[in-house]
Coordinates of C-alpha atoms and ligand atoms in Angstrom, one line a residue:
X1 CA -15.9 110.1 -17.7
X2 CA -16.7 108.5 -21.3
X3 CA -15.3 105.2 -20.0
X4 CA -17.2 105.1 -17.1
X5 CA -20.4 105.6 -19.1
X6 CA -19.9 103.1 -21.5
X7 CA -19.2 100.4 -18.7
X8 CA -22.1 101.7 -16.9
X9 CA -24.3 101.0 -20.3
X10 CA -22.9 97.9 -20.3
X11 CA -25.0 96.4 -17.9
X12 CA -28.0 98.4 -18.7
X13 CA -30.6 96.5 -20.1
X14 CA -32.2 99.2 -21.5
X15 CA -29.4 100.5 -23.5
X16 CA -28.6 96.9 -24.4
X17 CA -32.0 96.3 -25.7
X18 CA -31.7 99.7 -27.7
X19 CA -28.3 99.4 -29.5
X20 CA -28.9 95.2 -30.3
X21 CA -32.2 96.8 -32.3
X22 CA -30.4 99.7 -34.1
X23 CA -29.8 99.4 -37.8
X24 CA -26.2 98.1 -38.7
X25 CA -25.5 97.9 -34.7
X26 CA -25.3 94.0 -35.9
X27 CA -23.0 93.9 -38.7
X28 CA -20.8 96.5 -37.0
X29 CA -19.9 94.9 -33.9
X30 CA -18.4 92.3 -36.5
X31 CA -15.6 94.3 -36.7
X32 CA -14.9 92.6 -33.0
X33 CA -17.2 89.4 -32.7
X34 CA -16.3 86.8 -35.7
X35 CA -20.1 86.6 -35.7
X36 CA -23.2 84.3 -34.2
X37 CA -22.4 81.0 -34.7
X38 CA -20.0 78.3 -33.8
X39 CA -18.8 77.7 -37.5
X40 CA -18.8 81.1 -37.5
X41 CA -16.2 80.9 -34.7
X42 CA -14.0 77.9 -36.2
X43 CA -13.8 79.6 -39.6
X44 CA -12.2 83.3 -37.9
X45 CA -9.6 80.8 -36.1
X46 CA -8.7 79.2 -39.3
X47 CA -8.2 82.4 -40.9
X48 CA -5.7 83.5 -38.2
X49 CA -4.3 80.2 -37.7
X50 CA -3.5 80.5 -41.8
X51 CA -1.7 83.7 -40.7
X52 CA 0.6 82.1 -37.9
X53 CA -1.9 83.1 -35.2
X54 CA -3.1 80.9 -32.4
X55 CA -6.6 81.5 -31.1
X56 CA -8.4 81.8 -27.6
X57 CA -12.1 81.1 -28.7
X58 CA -14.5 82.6 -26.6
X59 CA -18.6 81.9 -26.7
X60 CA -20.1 85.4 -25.4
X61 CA -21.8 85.4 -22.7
X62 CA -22.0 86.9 -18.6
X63 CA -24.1 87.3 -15.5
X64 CA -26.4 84.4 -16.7
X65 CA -29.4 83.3 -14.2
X66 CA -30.7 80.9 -15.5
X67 CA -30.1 77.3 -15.4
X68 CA -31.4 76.0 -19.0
X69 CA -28.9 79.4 -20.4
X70 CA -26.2 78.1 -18.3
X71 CA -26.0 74.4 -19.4
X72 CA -26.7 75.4 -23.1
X73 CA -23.6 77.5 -22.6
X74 CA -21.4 74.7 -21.4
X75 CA -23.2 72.7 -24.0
X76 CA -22.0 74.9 -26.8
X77 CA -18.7 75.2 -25.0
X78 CA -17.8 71.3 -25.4
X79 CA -19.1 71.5 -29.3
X80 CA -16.6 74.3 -29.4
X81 CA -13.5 72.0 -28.1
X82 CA -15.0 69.2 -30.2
X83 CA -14.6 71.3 -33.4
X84 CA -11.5 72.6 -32.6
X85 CA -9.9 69.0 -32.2
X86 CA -11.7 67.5 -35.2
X87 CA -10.2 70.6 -37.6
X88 CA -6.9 70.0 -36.1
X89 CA -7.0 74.0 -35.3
X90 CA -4.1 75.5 -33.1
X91 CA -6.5 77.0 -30.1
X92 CA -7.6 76.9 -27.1
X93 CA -10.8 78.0 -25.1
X94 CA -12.1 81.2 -23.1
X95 CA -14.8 81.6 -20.6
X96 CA -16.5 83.4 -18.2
X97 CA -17.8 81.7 -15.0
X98 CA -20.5 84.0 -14.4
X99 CA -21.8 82.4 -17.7
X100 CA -21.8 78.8 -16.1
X101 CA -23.9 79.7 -13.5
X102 CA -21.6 81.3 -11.0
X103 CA -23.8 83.5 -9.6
X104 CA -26.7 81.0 -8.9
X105 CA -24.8 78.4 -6.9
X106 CA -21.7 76.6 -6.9
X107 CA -22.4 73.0 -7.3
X108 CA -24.2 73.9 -10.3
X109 CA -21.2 76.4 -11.7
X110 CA -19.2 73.1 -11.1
X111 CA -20.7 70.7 -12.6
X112 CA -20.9 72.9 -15.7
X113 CA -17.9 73.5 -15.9
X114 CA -16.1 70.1 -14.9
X115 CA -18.1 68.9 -18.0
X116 CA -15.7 71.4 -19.5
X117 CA -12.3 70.8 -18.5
X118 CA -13.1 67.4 -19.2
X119 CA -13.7 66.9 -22.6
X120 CA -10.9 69.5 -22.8
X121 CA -8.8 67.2 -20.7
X122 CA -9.4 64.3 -22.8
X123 CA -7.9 66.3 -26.0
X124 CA -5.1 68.1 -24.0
X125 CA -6.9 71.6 -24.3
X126 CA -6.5 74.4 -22.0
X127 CA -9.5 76.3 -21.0
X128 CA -9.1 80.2 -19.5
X129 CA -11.1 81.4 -16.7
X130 CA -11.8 85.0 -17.6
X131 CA -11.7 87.4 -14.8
X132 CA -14.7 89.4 -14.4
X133 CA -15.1 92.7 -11.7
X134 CA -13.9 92.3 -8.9
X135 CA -17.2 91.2 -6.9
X136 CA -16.3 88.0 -8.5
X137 CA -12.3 88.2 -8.2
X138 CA -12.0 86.1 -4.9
X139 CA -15.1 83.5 -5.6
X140 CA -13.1 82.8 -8.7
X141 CA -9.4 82.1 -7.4
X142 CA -11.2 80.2 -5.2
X143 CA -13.3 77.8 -7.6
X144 CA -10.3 78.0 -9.1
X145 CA -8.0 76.9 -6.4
X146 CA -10.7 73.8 -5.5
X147 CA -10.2 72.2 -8.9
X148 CA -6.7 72.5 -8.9
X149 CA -6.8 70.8 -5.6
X150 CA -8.7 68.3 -7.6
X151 CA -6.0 67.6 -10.0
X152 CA -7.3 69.6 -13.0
X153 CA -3.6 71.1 -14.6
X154 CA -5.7 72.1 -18.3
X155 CA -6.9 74.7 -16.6
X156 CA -5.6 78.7 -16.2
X157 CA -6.7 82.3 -14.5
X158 CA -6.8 86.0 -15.9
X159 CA -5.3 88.3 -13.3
X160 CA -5.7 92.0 -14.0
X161 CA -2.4 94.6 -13.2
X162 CA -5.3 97.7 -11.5
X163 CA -6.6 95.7 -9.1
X164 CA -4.2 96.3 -5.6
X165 CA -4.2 92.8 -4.9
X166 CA -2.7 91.2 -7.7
X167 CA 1.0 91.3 -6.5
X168 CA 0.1 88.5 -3.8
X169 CA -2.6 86.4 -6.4
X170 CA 0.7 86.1 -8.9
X171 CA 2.9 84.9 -6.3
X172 CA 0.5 82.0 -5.6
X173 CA -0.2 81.7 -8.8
X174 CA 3.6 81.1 -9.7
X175 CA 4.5 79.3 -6.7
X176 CA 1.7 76.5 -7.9
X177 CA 3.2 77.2 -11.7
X178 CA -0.1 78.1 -12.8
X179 CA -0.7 79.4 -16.3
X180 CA -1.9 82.9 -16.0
X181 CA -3.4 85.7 -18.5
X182 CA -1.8 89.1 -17.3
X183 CA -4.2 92.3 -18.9
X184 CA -5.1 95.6 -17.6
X185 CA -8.6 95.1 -16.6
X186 CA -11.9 96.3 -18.3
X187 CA -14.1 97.5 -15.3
X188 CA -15.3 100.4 -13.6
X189 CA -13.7 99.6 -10.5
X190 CA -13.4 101.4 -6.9
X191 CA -10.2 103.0 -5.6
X192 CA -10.1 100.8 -2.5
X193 CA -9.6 98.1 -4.7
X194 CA -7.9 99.3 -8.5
X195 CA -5.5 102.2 -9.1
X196 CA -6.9 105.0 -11.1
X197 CA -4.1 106.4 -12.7
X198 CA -3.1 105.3 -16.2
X199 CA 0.5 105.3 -14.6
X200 CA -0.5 103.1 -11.9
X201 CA -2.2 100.2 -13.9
X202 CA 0.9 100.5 -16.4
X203 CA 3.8 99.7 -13.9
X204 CA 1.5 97.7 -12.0
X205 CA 1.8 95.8 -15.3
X206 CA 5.1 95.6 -15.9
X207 CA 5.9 94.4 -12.0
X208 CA 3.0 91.8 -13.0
X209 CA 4.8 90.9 -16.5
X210 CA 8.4 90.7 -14.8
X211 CA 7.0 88.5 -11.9
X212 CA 5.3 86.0 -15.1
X213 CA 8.2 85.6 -17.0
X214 CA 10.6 85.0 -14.7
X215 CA 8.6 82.6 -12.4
X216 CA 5.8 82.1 -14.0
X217 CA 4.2 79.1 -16.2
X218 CA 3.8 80.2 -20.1
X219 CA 2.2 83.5 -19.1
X220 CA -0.2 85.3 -21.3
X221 CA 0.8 89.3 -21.8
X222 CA -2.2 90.2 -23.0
X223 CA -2.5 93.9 -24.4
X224 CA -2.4 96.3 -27.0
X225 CA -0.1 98.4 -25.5
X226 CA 2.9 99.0 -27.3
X227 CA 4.8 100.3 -24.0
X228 CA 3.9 97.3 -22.5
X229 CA 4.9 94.8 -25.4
X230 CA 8.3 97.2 -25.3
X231 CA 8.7 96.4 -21.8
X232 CA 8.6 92.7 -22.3
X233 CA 10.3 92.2 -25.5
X234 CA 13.2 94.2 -23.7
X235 CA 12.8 92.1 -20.0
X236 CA 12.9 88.9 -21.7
X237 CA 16.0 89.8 -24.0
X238 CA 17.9 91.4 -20.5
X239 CA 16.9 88.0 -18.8
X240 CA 17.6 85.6 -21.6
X241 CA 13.7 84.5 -21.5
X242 CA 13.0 82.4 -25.1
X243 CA 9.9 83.8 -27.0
X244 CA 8.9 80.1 -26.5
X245 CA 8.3 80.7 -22.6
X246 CA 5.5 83.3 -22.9
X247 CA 2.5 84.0 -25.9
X248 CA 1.2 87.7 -26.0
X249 CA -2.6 88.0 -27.1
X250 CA -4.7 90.4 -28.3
X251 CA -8.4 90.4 -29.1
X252 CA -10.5 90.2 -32.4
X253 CA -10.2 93.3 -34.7
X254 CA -7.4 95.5 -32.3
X255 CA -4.6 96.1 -33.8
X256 CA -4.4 93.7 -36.0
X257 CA -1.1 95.9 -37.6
X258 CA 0.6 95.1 -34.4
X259 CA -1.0 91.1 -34.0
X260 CA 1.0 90.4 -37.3
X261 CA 4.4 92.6 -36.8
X262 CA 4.7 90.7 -33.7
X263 CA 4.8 87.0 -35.4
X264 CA 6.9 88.6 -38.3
X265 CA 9.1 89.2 -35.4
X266 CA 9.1 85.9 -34.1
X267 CA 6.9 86.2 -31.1
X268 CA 3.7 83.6 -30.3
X269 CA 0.6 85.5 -30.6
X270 CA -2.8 84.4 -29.6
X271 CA -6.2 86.2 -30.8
X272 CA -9.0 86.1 -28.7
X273 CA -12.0 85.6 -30.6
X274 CA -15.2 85.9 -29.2
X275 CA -18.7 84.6 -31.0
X276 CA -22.4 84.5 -30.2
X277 CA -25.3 86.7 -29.7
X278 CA -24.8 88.4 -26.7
X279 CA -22.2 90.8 -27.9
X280 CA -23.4 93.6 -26.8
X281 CA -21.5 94.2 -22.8
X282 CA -18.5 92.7 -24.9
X283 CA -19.0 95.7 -27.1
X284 CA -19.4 98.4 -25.0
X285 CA -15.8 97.4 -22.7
X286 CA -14.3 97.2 -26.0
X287 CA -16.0 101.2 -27.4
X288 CA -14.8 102.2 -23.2
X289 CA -10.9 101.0 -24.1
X290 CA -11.0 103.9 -26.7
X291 CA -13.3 106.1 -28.0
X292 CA -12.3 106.3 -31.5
X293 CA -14.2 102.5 -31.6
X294 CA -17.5 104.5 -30.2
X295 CA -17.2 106.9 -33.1
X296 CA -16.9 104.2 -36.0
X297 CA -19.4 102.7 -34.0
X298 CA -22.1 105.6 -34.2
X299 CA -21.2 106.4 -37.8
X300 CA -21.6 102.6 -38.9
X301 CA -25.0 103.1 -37.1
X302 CA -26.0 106.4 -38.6
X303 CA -24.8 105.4 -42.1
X304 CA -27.5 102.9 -42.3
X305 CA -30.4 103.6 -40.1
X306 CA -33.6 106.1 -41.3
X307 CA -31.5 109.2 -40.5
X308 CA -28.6 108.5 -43.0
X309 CA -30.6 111.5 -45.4
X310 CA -29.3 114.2 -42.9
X311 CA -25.7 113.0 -43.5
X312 CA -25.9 113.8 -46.8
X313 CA -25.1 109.4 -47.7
X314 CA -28.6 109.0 -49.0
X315 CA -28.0 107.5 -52.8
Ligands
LIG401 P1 -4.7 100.4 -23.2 O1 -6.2 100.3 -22.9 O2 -3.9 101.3 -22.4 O3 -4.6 100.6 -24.7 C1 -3.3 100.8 -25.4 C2 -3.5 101.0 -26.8 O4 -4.1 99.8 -27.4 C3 -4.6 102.1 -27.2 O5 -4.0 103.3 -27.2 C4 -5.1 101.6 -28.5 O6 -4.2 101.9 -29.5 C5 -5.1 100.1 -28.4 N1 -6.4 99.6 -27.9 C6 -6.7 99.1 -26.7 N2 -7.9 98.7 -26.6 C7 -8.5 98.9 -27.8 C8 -9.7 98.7 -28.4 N3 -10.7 98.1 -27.7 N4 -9.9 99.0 -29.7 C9 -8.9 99.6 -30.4 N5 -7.7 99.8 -29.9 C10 -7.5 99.5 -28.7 N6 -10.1 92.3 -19.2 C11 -10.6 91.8 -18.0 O7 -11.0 92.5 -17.2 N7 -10.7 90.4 -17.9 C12 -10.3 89.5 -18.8 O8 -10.4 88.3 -18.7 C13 -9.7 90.1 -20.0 N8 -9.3 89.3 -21.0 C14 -8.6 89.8 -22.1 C15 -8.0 88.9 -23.0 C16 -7.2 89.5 -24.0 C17 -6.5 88.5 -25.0 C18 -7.0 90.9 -24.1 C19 -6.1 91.5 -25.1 C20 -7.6 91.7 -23.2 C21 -8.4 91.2 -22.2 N9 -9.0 92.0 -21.3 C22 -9.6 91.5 -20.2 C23 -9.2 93.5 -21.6 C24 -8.1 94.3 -20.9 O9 -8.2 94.3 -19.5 C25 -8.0 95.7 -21.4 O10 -9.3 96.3 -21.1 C26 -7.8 95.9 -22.9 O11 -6.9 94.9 -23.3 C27 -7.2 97.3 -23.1 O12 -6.0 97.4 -22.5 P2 -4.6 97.5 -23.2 O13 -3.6 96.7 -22.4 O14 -4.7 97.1 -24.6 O15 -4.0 98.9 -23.1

């Protein structure tokens, strides 16, 4: 019920336009956004790259309608890669189609983000196609699939374990040895197309996870999960699979206990670390995925707006 809620509010404009104005709402959703900027991007990845982390650097951003906020997107997208290769930092780059212009028409979306994958190309980076809901889960294998067909390799797909589909999407996927992210997906979605059940999405991931490592191309286990991280650790010791062959990631300020036990173990981690103004949608998936984050939300909030007095924090 909560969870629906929260992704419901994150597309409301009026709660959007409410919680971006609330006292402290800023500063607290640094806890999960390394902040506005792009330095303020590069200097997070640092940080984690100083603590054996790799880094998936993502400029925030969805459902975009406008051409001028599209291209400046892109725009910001290759400063991104350009910083990235000029600080010698060990990363990569995330994004999210629907920020490129996907939904206003294709040969725009395209040209957007071919200005992308090149400049990536041209310093052997590897940009992430995020996986949205699932309105957008076909249009996107598909875009996908026509610049593959176009010789684009620096390129890679999210594919998420509760949607029913996504048994047949990672045997394409691994028959064409294409690098995919597995997670668990962060929408409110139907039952006709996404199991319900915790149960369902869980050992819909682990099928997912077994299929990746064993046929896959450097697959992504992304997730917090520690019964999923179990389950791989312990598939990839029963099959022989080197820690070299696969990289789990997490995201920005989530368990960032587990992020570094996991290198101390020996394992590649990547960090996704999103930036930028629009932070709030990005917020609310993130306060959905457990409630404990809406509460330290709502206290940050309280602690410093006008009605701090009635909780007794007034100094
Ligand atoms: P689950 O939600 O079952 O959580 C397991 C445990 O992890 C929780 O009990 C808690 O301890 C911890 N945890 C999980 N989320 C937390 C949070 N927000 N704050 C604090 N603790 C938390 N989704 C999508 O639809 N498309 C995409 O492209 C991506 N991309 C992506 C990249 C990366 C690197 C990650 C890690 C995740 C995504 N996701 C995503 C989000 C993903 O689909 C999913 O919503 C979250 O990862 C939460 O699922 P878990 O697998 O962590 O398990």
């Amino acid at each position: 019920m909560l969870r629906d809620a929260l992704i419901y509010l994150s597309g409301s404009k009026n709660a959007r336009r409410f919680v971006t104005n609330a006292p402290g709402a800023r500063s607290t959703a640094r806890r999960f956004v390394a902040g506005e900027t792009v330095e303020d991007g590069v200097a997070a990845t640092r940080k984690l790259n100083q603590s054996g982390m790799k880094v998936t650097l993502d400029y925030l951003g969805e459902s975009v309608n406008n051409r001028d906020e599209a291209r400046q997107a892109a725009d910001v997208y290759l400063q991104m890669i350009d910083r990235i290769t000029a600080e010698k930092l060990d990363a990569n780059v995330s994004l999210k189609l629907t920020q490129m212009g996907q939904d206003i028409d294709e040969g725009f979306l395209r040209e957007n983000v071919g200005r992308i994958l090149d400049r990536a190309r041209a310093v052997d980076m590897f940009v992430r196609f995020d996986m949205e809901a699932s309105t957008h889960t076909q249009k996107t294998l598909d875009f996908f699939r026509s610049l593959w067909a176009d010789g684009y390799r620096n390129v890679g797909v999210v594919i998420q374990s509760y949607l029913r589909r996504s048994q047949g999407d990672i045997e394409q996927l691994n028959a064409d040895k294409v690098r995919v992210r597995l997670c668990k997906g962060a929408y409110k979605e139907p039952e006709s197309v996404a199991f319900q059940a915790r149960g369902d999405v869980d050992a819909s991931y682990v099928r997912l996870m077994q299929m990746l490592l064993e046929h896959g191309n450097y697959p992504g286990i992304a997730t917090h999960d520690p019964a999923m991280i179990r389950a791989t650790r312990e598939f990839a010791k029963a099959k022989d699979i080197d820690p070299s062959r696969y990289e789990f990631q997490m995201l920005y300020g989530v368990r960032r206990d587990l992020q570094q036990q996991l290198v101390r173990d020996g394992y590649r981690m990547r960090v996704y670390v999103p930036f930028g103004e629009a932070w709030y949608p990005y917020l609310m998936r993130r306060m959905a995925e457990r409630p404990a984050n809406l509460l330290f939300v709502v206290n940050s909030v309280l602690r410093e707006s006008p009605f701090r007095v009635f909780m007794g924090r007034e100094r």
